[in-house]
Amino acid sequence: MLSSKSIQRLVTATSITRSSTKASLVIPVEQRRSVHTKDVYVKPGTAHSPTLHFKRKHWNPLYKKERGDRVVKVDLDEDPKDLNELTPQEIRMMMKVRGLHPFRPWNERPINLSCTPSIFEPYVPPEFDGKLSIVSKDGAKQKFEVMGKKGKTYLAVKKITAYDEDFDMKVFVDEAQNIYRKAHQAIADEDEELLHDLVTERAFPIVTHETKNKTIRWQFIESVEAPRAVHARASEVISKDNIFAQITVRLHTKQTLAVYDRFGRLMHGSEVIAKDVLEYVVFEKFISNTNGLWRIHDKIIPDWMPKKPASLRTVRLSLEETAKPPEDEEVQNETASAV
Amino acid sequence: MNYTRTLLSSIVKGSRSVYAGGSYSESAFATTRQPQCLPWRAGTHVSQLHASALLSASGDPIYSKYDPDVSVFHRHNLKKYPPLEPGEAPRHAFVCHEKRNIRYYPKKMQVVAKFIRGMTIDDAINQLKFCPMKGAVDVLETILEAQKMAVEEHNVEFPSNLWVSESFCLPDQVIKTMRRHSKARVGIIRHRFVHYCCTLEEGKPPKHYYHDTRPLEPHEHIQQWLKEKRERHVPLSI
């Protein structure tokens, strides 16, 4: 494999200067054509040889310039530059030279705020939640956050009920799990229109990243524990009447996920092996808007959660990654994030 | 050249050439290679290749929506195949890549393109590094880019496990300029441009790229000889 430097050297085409009359047969890199790498032996008698170049000169150097002027020179855009690498001033000059008008769209589109860019105050899940059973000593000690009569969560829920009278947390939590299921099914079915109703604009690109040209088969088997709302926040964005509400729901479910690549080969997961998935999913709704819907906004992945399972294929690490000392291998539990 | 028209016509009619129309594509790709080499061209070359289990109806690819930003050749990269059934033979990954508007002569570029046909990617890279043609630089660049794409986007595990299954060039525009001669005569200089396209496939290359013109094995020679002798016609015989 060529290094990036040698590729750059190969790619930049340098022309042979006419005044290169070196005695040695190995031509230095600066004067060499881009094809050859650094230490290539150039056979004598080839076009690069100075002796043959001498033979190609016209016998009368007097009218050299006029002879050259016989050819009508045209600027062919042989190496078009990548527009992404040019500065705006350079692009402007290029367009001016070619007599092209700049692109000036005079129509102004209104900005539509339909979701927030992040989670307001992220919920911090208790450590090793879901790994310890309630029956054990450590599990019993673990505190569960009960939605009491005070605190920010309670105030947020109060605000939500102010805008939405029929709001009930127990009903909402089941609804949230349904939205979660439908959203995953929509990703698997590549139904982007439906997905927009189930997932916010911020989450949409994250959720559909690297799903093109792949077949995803996802199945929801059962919920290990009932879904529970653990956190809620409501806050204004820009103006005082614009209120967005975010509720974090703890979902402990059993799922199967199988991802096939473009050619139908299994890339990740399995259709048969089910995995327990513990997730803290943030649902958001634009409550001051009557057309607001509860949609998936983000997922909270705590540090103590085990990493994704190893992929089915080997991946080459870069040199920097191999220099680092290997991390201690933890015993991988069944609990893992699905997608 | 109207690349859009030829792609659509190939889907509709199932015609041979999927690349830019005209005489170039028809003659250049009249290769009759074994079907294992080109399972992904099932829809296009069925008439020429003998039927095999790989060309089943259930294994047909799904063409994605038409995207004007994606070139005709790159559209092959958007073909999606359904997941493999338990009994099905494995499907090899392939990547199509091209480099457009290279300032080089198609005739000279063809030499380089034909050179690396059927080579493993490592061989191709090593040979192109020392190829004295100017087009070898562009071909090498294309191949390296395609290899990178294969590993990153198309789920190819080992970058060395690729071979050059298709390597061809297509002529592009010609810009004509003048060269003045004595007595008000004009010589026309043609500045030629060329596109280079390559397909990398996963796996080992076939032993002989051109199946029809391969050197025959001894037992195949005997079969051929027998066939010729049996087909002899003696005129006016009983």
XYZ file of C-alpha atoms in Angstrom:
577
model
C 0.000 0.000 0.000
C 1.261 3.427 -0.889
C 1.499 6.057 1.815
C -0.456 9.253 1.318
C 2.774 11.170 0.693
C 3.868 8.966 -2.151
C 0.391 9.134 -3.626
C 0.584 12.930 -3.569
C 3.928 12.771 -5.294
C 2.529 10.460 -7.918
C -0.519 12.603 -8.400
C 1.143 15.994 -8.881
C 2.244 15.967 -12.487
C 5.525 17.800 -12.971
C 6.693 18.513 -16.474
C 10.214 17.890 -17.705
C 12.130 21.131 -18.037
C 13.920 21.648 -21.293
C 17.072 22.748 -19.625
C 17.550 19.467 -17.785
C 20.869 18.330 -19.172
C 22.073 16.186 -16.339
C 24.734 13.644 -16.931
C 23.384 11.112 -14.450
C 20.758 8.645 -15.506
C 18.706 8.801 -12.314
C 16.677 11.994 -12.576
C 15.851 13.780 -9.294
C 12.283 13.771 -8.008
C 11.530 17.439 -8.772
C 12.243 17.053 -12.475
C 10.832 13.629 -12.883
C 7.444 12.875 -14.282
C 4.931 11.933 -11.653
C 4.785 8.297 -12.719
C 8.116 7.301 -11.251
C 8.754 6.880 -7.565
C 11.863 7.975 -5.825
C 14.553 5.478 -6.688
C 13.609 4.163 -10.060
C 16.316 3.396 -12.535
C 15.669 5.117 -15.844
C 16.869 3.125 -18.805
C 19.259 4.933 -21.128
C 17.936 5.670 -24.582
C 14.446 6.448 -23.267
C 12.729 9.799 -23.670
C 14.096 11.029 -20.356
C 17.643 10.510 -21.383
C 19.566 13.749 -22.039
C 21.268 12.330 -25.105
C 18.003 11.594 -26.892
C 16.615 14.946 -25.880
C 19.576 16.578 -27.562
C 18.773 14.788 -30.787
C 15.230 16.175 -30.764
C 16.304 19.802 -30.975
C 15.844 21.807 -34.171
C 19.116 22.501 -35.984
C 18.418 26.286 -36.154
C 17.781 27.862 -32.779
C 17.155 31.281 -34.359
C 13.381 31.031 -34.920
C 12.563 28.897 -31.902
C 10.004 31.355 -30.531
C 8.220 31.761 -33.838
C 8.062 28.040 -34.291
C 6.451 27.767 -30.892
C 3.955 30.494 -31.755
C 2.624 28.448 -34.655
C 0.519 26.500 -32.180
C -2.538 28.458 -31.030
C -2.437 28.132 -27.250
C -5.686 27.322 -25.501
C -6.253 27.106 -21.779
C -7.723 23.657 -21.285
C -8.989 23.087 -17.764
C -6.970 19.897 -17.462
C -6.746 19.686 -13.691
C -9.971 21.127 -12.358
C -9.648 22.102 -8.741
C -11.968 20.727 -6.098
C -14.328 23.556 -5.226
C -14.501 22.428 -1.622
C -10.815 23.167 -1.157
C -10.916 26.685 -2.542
C -11.617 29.802 -0.511
C -14.689 31.877 -1.413
C -12.450 34.609 -2.826
C -10.737 32.135 -5.163
C -14.074 30.784 -6.353
C -15.272 34.344 -6.958
C -12.170 35.112 -9.072
C -12.596 31.902 -11.064
C -16.221 32.731 -11.806
C -15.341 36.307 -12.764
C -12.711 35.090 -15.223
C -15.253 32.788 -16.843
C -17.929 35.480 -16.889
C -20.307 33.607 -14.583
C -22.730 35.413 -12.343
C -22.655 34.590 -8.639
C -25.476 32.580 -7.154
C -27.796 34.934 -5.269
C -31.014 33.364 -4.076
C -33.364 36.216 -3.309
C -36.079 34.067 -1.795
C -35.961 33.978 1.983
C -37.171 30.880 3.722
C -38.499 31.094 7.225
C -36.708 29.183 9.950
C -38.943 26.532 11.422
C -38.109 25.465 14.953
C -39.560 22.044 15.481
C -37.039 20.531 17.851
C -34.219 21.480 20.184
C -30.595 20.702 19.391
C -29.872 18.699 22.559
C -31.136 17.436 25.887
C -31.792 20.217 28.430
C -30.406 18.632 31.542
C -29.371 15.078 30.812
C -30.483 12.414 33.187
C -27.635 10.587 34.906
C -28.639 6.954 35.272
C -27.588 5.208 38.480
C -24.544 3.038 38.017
C -25.067 -0.602 37.139
C -28.768 -0.090 36.766
C -30.283 -3.206 35.241
C -27.362 -5.434 36.154
C -28.223 -6.071 39.760
C -31.387 -7.900 40.680
C -33.617 -6.450 43.351
C -33.363 -9.636 45.365
C -29.592 -9.311 45.854
C -28.031 -7.251 48.613
C -26.526 -4.632 46.325
C -29.619 -4.446 44.215
C -31.807 -3.703 47.182
C -29.529 -0.855 48.166
C -29.826 0.777 44.740
C -32.048 3.801 44.858
C -34.864 4.177 42.426
C -35.888 7.703 41.679
C -39.514 8.077 42.539
C -41.309 10.973 40.968
C -42.151 12.835 44.102
C -44.194 15.969 44.741
C -41.308 18.362 44.315
C -38.283 18.792 42.111
C -37.731 19.915 38.562
C -39.236 16.748 37.108
C -42.498 17.321 38.979
C -42.630 20.960 37.860
C -41.980 19.936 34.267
C -44.807 17.392 34.365
C -47.056 20.083 35.803
C -46.190 22.366 32.885
C -46.927 19.598 30.406
C -50.350 18.968 31.943
C -50.999 22.721 31.777
C -50.745 22.571 27.991
C -52.088 19.043 27.566
C -54.937 18.290 29.987
C -55.213 14.605 29.089
C -51.589 13.912 29.863
C -51.083 10.900 32.129
C -47.602 9.600 32.808
C -48.613 5.936 32.922
C -50.385 6.166 29.576
C -47.556 8.188 28.100
C -44.944 5.624 29.071
C -46.695 2.845 27.107
C -47.168 5.223 24.203
C -43.454 5.961 24.341
C -42.581 2.301 24.009
C -44.908 2.025 21.012
C -43.227 5.005 19.379
C -39.868 3.357 20.051
C -41.030 0.142 18.388
C -42.558 1.918 15.394
C -39.448 4.041 14.920
C -37.171 0.998 14.793
C -39.533 -0.726 12.405
C -39.557 2.373 10.194
C -35.760 2.375 10.089
C -35.793 -1.281 9.106
C -38.466 -0.677 6.453
C -36.735 2.499 5.200
C -39.966 4.421 5.677
C -38.590 7.933 6.014
C -41.967 9.691 5.881
C -43.235 7.762 8.878
C -39.907 8.150 10.615
C -40.203 11.938 10.588
C -43.308 11.645 12.763
C -41.597 9.320 15.197
C -38.192 10.916 15.488
C -37.158 14.570 15.799
C -35.209 16.412 13.151
C -32.121 16.348 15.320
C -32.250 12.604 15.743
C -33.216 11.784 12.149
C -29.743 11.960 10.580
C -28.224 10.127 13.519
C -30.801 7.374 13.241
C -30.556 6.977 9.461
C -26.772 7.237 9.351
C -25.262 4.323 7.428
C -28.612 2.645 6.830
C -28.627 3.272 3.084
C -27.805 0.252 0.969
C -28.237 -2.043 3.932
C -31.009 -4.396 4.937
C -31.965 -4.130 8.578
C -34.131 -6.744 10.272
C -35.291 -5.753 13.725
C -37.695 -7.553 15.987
C -39.161 -6.567 19.302
C -39.694 -9.677 21.385
C -40.864 -8.474 24.796
C -40.211 -5.919 27.471
C -38.216 -7.332 30.371
C -39.360 -4.567 32.707
C -42.250 -2.175 32.333
C -41.220 1.163 30.826
C -40.640 3.842 33.418
C -40.340 7.611 33.128
C -37.304 8.714 35.092
C -36.754 12.342 34.200
C -38.665 15.272 32.747
C -37.782 18.813 31.805
C -39.653 21.607 30.129
C -37.994 24.778 28.962
C -38.429 27.771 26.675
C -36.476 28.236 23.481
C -35.802 31.812 22.277
C -39.182 33.314 23.201
C -41.172 32.754 26.375
C -44.146 31.011 24.769
C -42.052 28.441 22.920
C -41.917 25.538 25.318
C -40.378 22.161 24.582
C -40.820 19.259 26.948
C -38.421 16.322 27.241
C -39.158 13.119 29.127
C -36.545 10.401 29.633
C -38.053 6.921 29.622
C -36.185 3.857 30.850
C -36.826 0.926 28.511
C -35.599 -2.570 29.303
C -36.510 -4.784 26.365
C -35.570 -7.924 24.483
C -34.765 -7.396 20.813
C -33.100 -9.020 17.851
C -31.186 -7.045 15.286
C -29.570 -8.268 12.095
C -27.879 -5.915 9.656
C -27.049 -7.164 6.175
C -24.765 -5.241 3.854
C -25.400 -4.327 0.242
C -24.749 -7.863 -0.981
C -26.963 -9.579 1.544
C -24.176 -10.751 3.819
C -24.637 -10.558 7.565
C -22.743 -7.594 8.924
C -23.910 -7.260 12.488
C -26.031 -9.126 15.005
C -28.207 -12.105 14.385
C -31.843 -12.754 13.559
C -32.084 -15.550 16.059
C -30.150 -14.460 19.146
C -32.151 -12.032 21.287
C -30.432 -9.432 23.405
C -31.533 -7.584 26.514
C -31.406 -3.890 25.869
C -31.486 -1.246 28.590
C -31.912 2.232 27.192
C -32.747 5.684 28.433
C -34.625 7.278 25.571
C -35.446 10.979 25.593
C -38.795 11.883 24.056
C -39.482 15.453 23.077
C -42.623 17.379 22.282
C -43.253 20.956 21.214
C -46.055 21.446 23.727
C -46.964 25.032 22.905
C -47.713 23.875 19.373
C -51.089 22.161 19.116
C -49.674 19.897 16.416
C -46.788 18.784 18.559
C -46.020 15.077 18.799
C -44.006 13.031 21.232
C -40.952 11.906 19.265
C -37.648 10.258 20.021
C -35.039 12.956 20.493
C -31.950 11.302 21.910
C -30.590 8.366 23.860
C -28.502 8.543 27.020
C -25.671 6.045 26.979
C -23.843 6.030 30.315
C -20.158 5.209 30.548
C -20.665 2.056 32.564
C -22.807 0.507 29.832
C -20.900 -2.274 28.001
C -19.708 -1.350 24.540
C -21.163 -2.638 21.311
C -20.386 -6.270 20.551
C -17.439 -6.919 18.263
C -18.281 -6.855 14.576
C -18.271 -9.980 12.462
C -15.299 -8.863 10.444
C -11.782 -7.708 11.258
C -10.926 -4.054 11.071
C -7.457 -2.677 10.609
C -6.381 -0.258 13.341
C -4.346 2.810 12.581
C -0.781 3.106 13.881
C -1.822 5.425 16.736
C -4.377 2.958 17.978
C -1.921 0.078 18.027
C 0.602 2.121 20.027
C -1.880 2.528 22.913
C -1.765 -0.181 25.608
C -4.685 -2.602 25.343
C -7.662 -1.905 27.670
C -8.570 -4.402 30.343
C -11.075 -6.839 28.972
C -14.354 -6.738 30.842
C -16.705 -9.643 30.988
C -19.370 -8.769 28.476
C -22.870 -8.995 29.823
C -25.970 -9.658 27.859
C -27.006 -6.055 28.370
C -26.018 -4.039 25.370
C -27.417 -1.231 23.247
C -29.256 -2.424 20.181
C -28.376 -0.160 17.279
C -22.811 11.183 -24.638
C -26.176 10.468 -23.128
C -25.288 8.220 -20.234
C -28.728 8.490 -18.646
C -30.475 7.064 -21.647
C -28.249 4.033 -21.913
C -28.626 3.073 -18.243
C -32.396 3.273 -18.423
C -32.498 1.365 -21.676
C -30.367 -1.349 -20.152
C -32.745 -1.778 -17.239
C -35.789 -1.832 -19.492
C -34.540 -3.949 -22.354
C -31.954 -5.989 -20.514
C -29.484 -4.999 -23.196
C -25.844 -5.853 -23.078
C -24.062 -2.672 -22.371
C -24.735 -0.658 -19.297
C -22.123 1.978 -20.029
C -22.173 4.838 -22.510
C -23.747 3.800 -25.749
C -22.214 3.485 -29.147
C -19.767 1.249 -30.799
C -17.119 1.492 -28.097
C -19.062 -0.254 -25.377
C -20.444 -2.989 -27.579
C -17.111 -4.138 -28.848
C -15.009 -3.543 -25.764
C -17.107 -5.606 -23.396
C -17.981 -8.559 -25.538
C -16.192 -10.729 -23.006
C -17.814 -13.987 -22.142
C -16.409 -14.668 -18.759
C -17.689 -17.256 -16.367
C -20.761 -16.135 -14.451
C -19.027 -16.337 -11.068
C -16.962 -13.350 -12.056
C -19.882 -11.117 -12.752
C -22.935 -12.168 -10.771
C -23.934 -8.556 -10.360
C -24.390 -8.106 -14.095
C -27.067 -10.771 -14.134
C -29.681 -8.572 -15.741
C -27.406 -7.402 -18.543
C -25.376 -10.348 -19.777
C -27.788 -13.241 -19.443
C -27.844 -13.999 -23.147
C -24.080 -14.399 -23.311
C -23.401 -16.280 -20.110
C -24.611 -19.773 -19.398
C -27.262 -20.005 -16.691
C -26.081 -20.665 -13.182
C -27.584 -20.806 -9.718
C -26.306 -17.318 -9.007
C -28.554 -15.753 -11.600
C -31.762 -16.705 -9.785
C -34.749 -14.405 -9.820
C -34.778 -14.018 -6.045
C -31.225 -12.708 -6.087
C -31.962 -9.778 -8.368
C -30.691 -6.467 -7.109
C -32.865 -3.519 -6.244
C -31.955 -0.305 -8.032
C -32.183 2.714 -5.805
C -34.053 5.894 -6.702
C -32.611 7.995 -9.465
C -30.233 10.571 -8.006
C -28.948 13.103 -10.543
C -25.796 13.747 -8.516
C -24.659 10.145 -8.892
C -23.032 9.264 -12.199
C -24.222 6.393 -14.372
C -21.321 4.179 -13.496
C -21.522 4.904 -9.788
C -25.140 3.841 -9.791
C -23.954 0.258 -9.788
C -22.713 0.923 -6.280
C -26.257 1.629 -5.174
C -27.575 -1.781 -6.163
C -28.834 -3.595 -3.137
C -29.240 -7.365 -2.926
C -31.649 -9.189 -0.605
C -30.133 -11.086 2.327
C -28.600 -14.424 1.452
C -30.666 -17.514 2.091
C -29.014 -20.319 4.100
C -28.375 -22.523 1.050
C -27.281 -19.799 -1.355
C -23.744 -19.443 -2.620
C -21.850 -16.464 -1.189
C -22.059 -13.217 -3.083
C -18.861 -11.319 -3.797
C -18.668 -7.622 -3.068
C -17.881 -5.255 -5.905
C -17.115 -1.572 -6.125
C -17.358 0.623 -9.214
C -15.298 3.754 -9.462
C -14.356 6.130 -12.216
C -12.242 9.136 -12.920
C -13.621 11.615 -15.387
C -12.139 14.120 -17.767
C -8.559 12.929 -17.734
C -6.435 14.820 -20.183
C -5.030 11.832 -22.051
C -5.570 9.965 -25.291
C -8.126 7.154 -25.172
C -5.957 4.931 -27.347
C -3.069 5.241 -24.932
C -5.283 4.917 -21.887
C -6.736 1.705 -23.270
C -3.286 0.182 -23.135
C -3.045 0.837 -19.406
C -6.628 -0.210 -18.789
C -6.191 -3.506 -20.583
C -2.907 -4.077 -18.799
C -4.416 -4.433 -15.346
C -7.494 -6.378 -16.319
C -7.868 -9.515 -14.284
C -5.016 -8.723 -11.910
C -5.197 -8.812 -8.162
C -5.209 -5.333 -6.718
C -1.770 -5.634 -5.167
C -0.292 -6.730 -8.482
C -2.074 -3.919 -10.271
C -0.781 -1.316 -7.838
C 2.773 -2.608 -8.042
C 2.744 -2.703 -11.822
C 1.167 0.713 -12.215
C 3.754 2.316 -9.952
C 6.394 1.465 -12.514
C 4.343 1.834 -15.660
C 5.871 4.569 -17.812
C 2.555 5.745 -19.253
C 1.113 9.025 -18.092
C -2.348 7.494 -17.720
C -1.007 5.043 -15.172
C -1.058 7.796 -12.555
C -4.777 8.362 -12.962
C -5.529 4.661 -13.120
C -3.554 4.064 -9.947
C -5.351 6.889 -8.183
C -8.727 5.483 -9.209
C -7.863 2.005 -8.034
C -6.635 3.184 -4.665
C -9.730 5.279 -4.153
C -11.910 2.343 -5.106
C -10.078 0.106 -2.647
C -10.632 2.634 0.107
C -14.313 2.905 -0.776
C -14.646 -0.865 -0.732
C -13.237 -1.182 2.757
C -15.066 1.777 4.252
C -18.437 1.706 2.570
C -19.014 -1.672 0.968
C -18.106 -4.042 3.792
C -15.020 -5.531 2.219
C -12.963 -7.052 4.989
C -9.504 -7.407 3.495
C -8.292 -4.671 1.161
C -5.926 -7.089 -0.545
C -8.677 -9.559 -1.316
C -9.791 -7.591 -4.366
C -9.166 -8.031 -8.065
C -9.746 -5.852 -11.058
C -12.750 -7.348 -12.754
C -13.401 -4.455 -15.130
C -11.036 -1.826 -16.336
C -11.886 0.237 -19.373
C -11.809 3.750 -20.638
C -14.325 5.818 -22.513
C -13.514 8.699 -24.785
C -14.726 12.085 -23.741
C -14.825 15.429 -25.470
C -12.303 16.530 -28.030
C -11.198 20.150 -28.138
C -9.779 21.194 -31.473
C -7.163 23.876 -31.794
C -5.063 25.078 -34.664
C -1.471 24.898 -35.660
C -0.451 27.216 -38.431
C 1.491 25.926 -41.417
C 3.004 27.737 -44.378
C 0.825 29.038 -47.199
C -2.197 29.664 -44.980
C -2.635 26.001 -44.182
C -4.005 24.820 -40.898
C -3.264 21.724 -38.945
C -5.890 20.656 -36.407
C -4.647 19.565 -33.013
C -7.060 17.396 -31.072
C -6.924 17.665 -27.318
C -8.518 14.476 -26.164
C -10.042 13.658 -22.840
C -10.923 10.284 -21.456
C -12.872 8.698 -18.617
C -11.447 5.732 -16.819
C -13.765 3.254 -15.081
C -12.846 0.266 -12.982
C -14.661 -2.360 -10.968
C -13.027 -4.153 -8.096
C -14.463 -7.460 -7.004
C -13.800 -9.350 -3.826
C -12.081 -12.698 -4.020
C -9.556 -14.342 -6.281
C -9.369 -13.501 -9.975
C -10.201 -16.186 -12.514
C -7.313 -18.050 -14.058
C -8.081 -16.695 -17.496
C -9.860 -13.373 -17.846
C -11.029 -14.037 -21.399
C -12.706 -17.385 -21.076
C -13.291 -17.974 -24.768
C -9.721 -17.397 -25.860
C -8.045 -19.170 -22.982
C -5.345 -21.771 -23.615
C -7.094 -25.126 -23.460
C -6.223 -27.971 -21.165
C -5.077 -31.256 -22.830
C -8.419 -32.972 -22.260
C -10.219 -29.911 -23.650
C -7.982 -30.016 -26.712
C -8.945 -33.622 -27.315
C -12.640 -32.783 -26.993
C -12.221 -29.941 -29.448
C -10.376 -32.113 -31.929
C -12.978 -34.851 -31.683
C -15.749 -32.341 -32.161
C -14.099 -30.945 -35.295
C -13.618 -34.406 -36.728
C -17.165 -35.479 -35.999
C -18.528 -32.361 -37.598
C -16.762 -33.063 -40.850
C -18.983 -33.328 -43.850
C -17.883 -35.451 -46.757
C -19.762 -34.212 -49.813
C -21.539 -36.647 -52.041
C -21.126 -39.384 -49.517
C -23.583 -42.124 -48.719
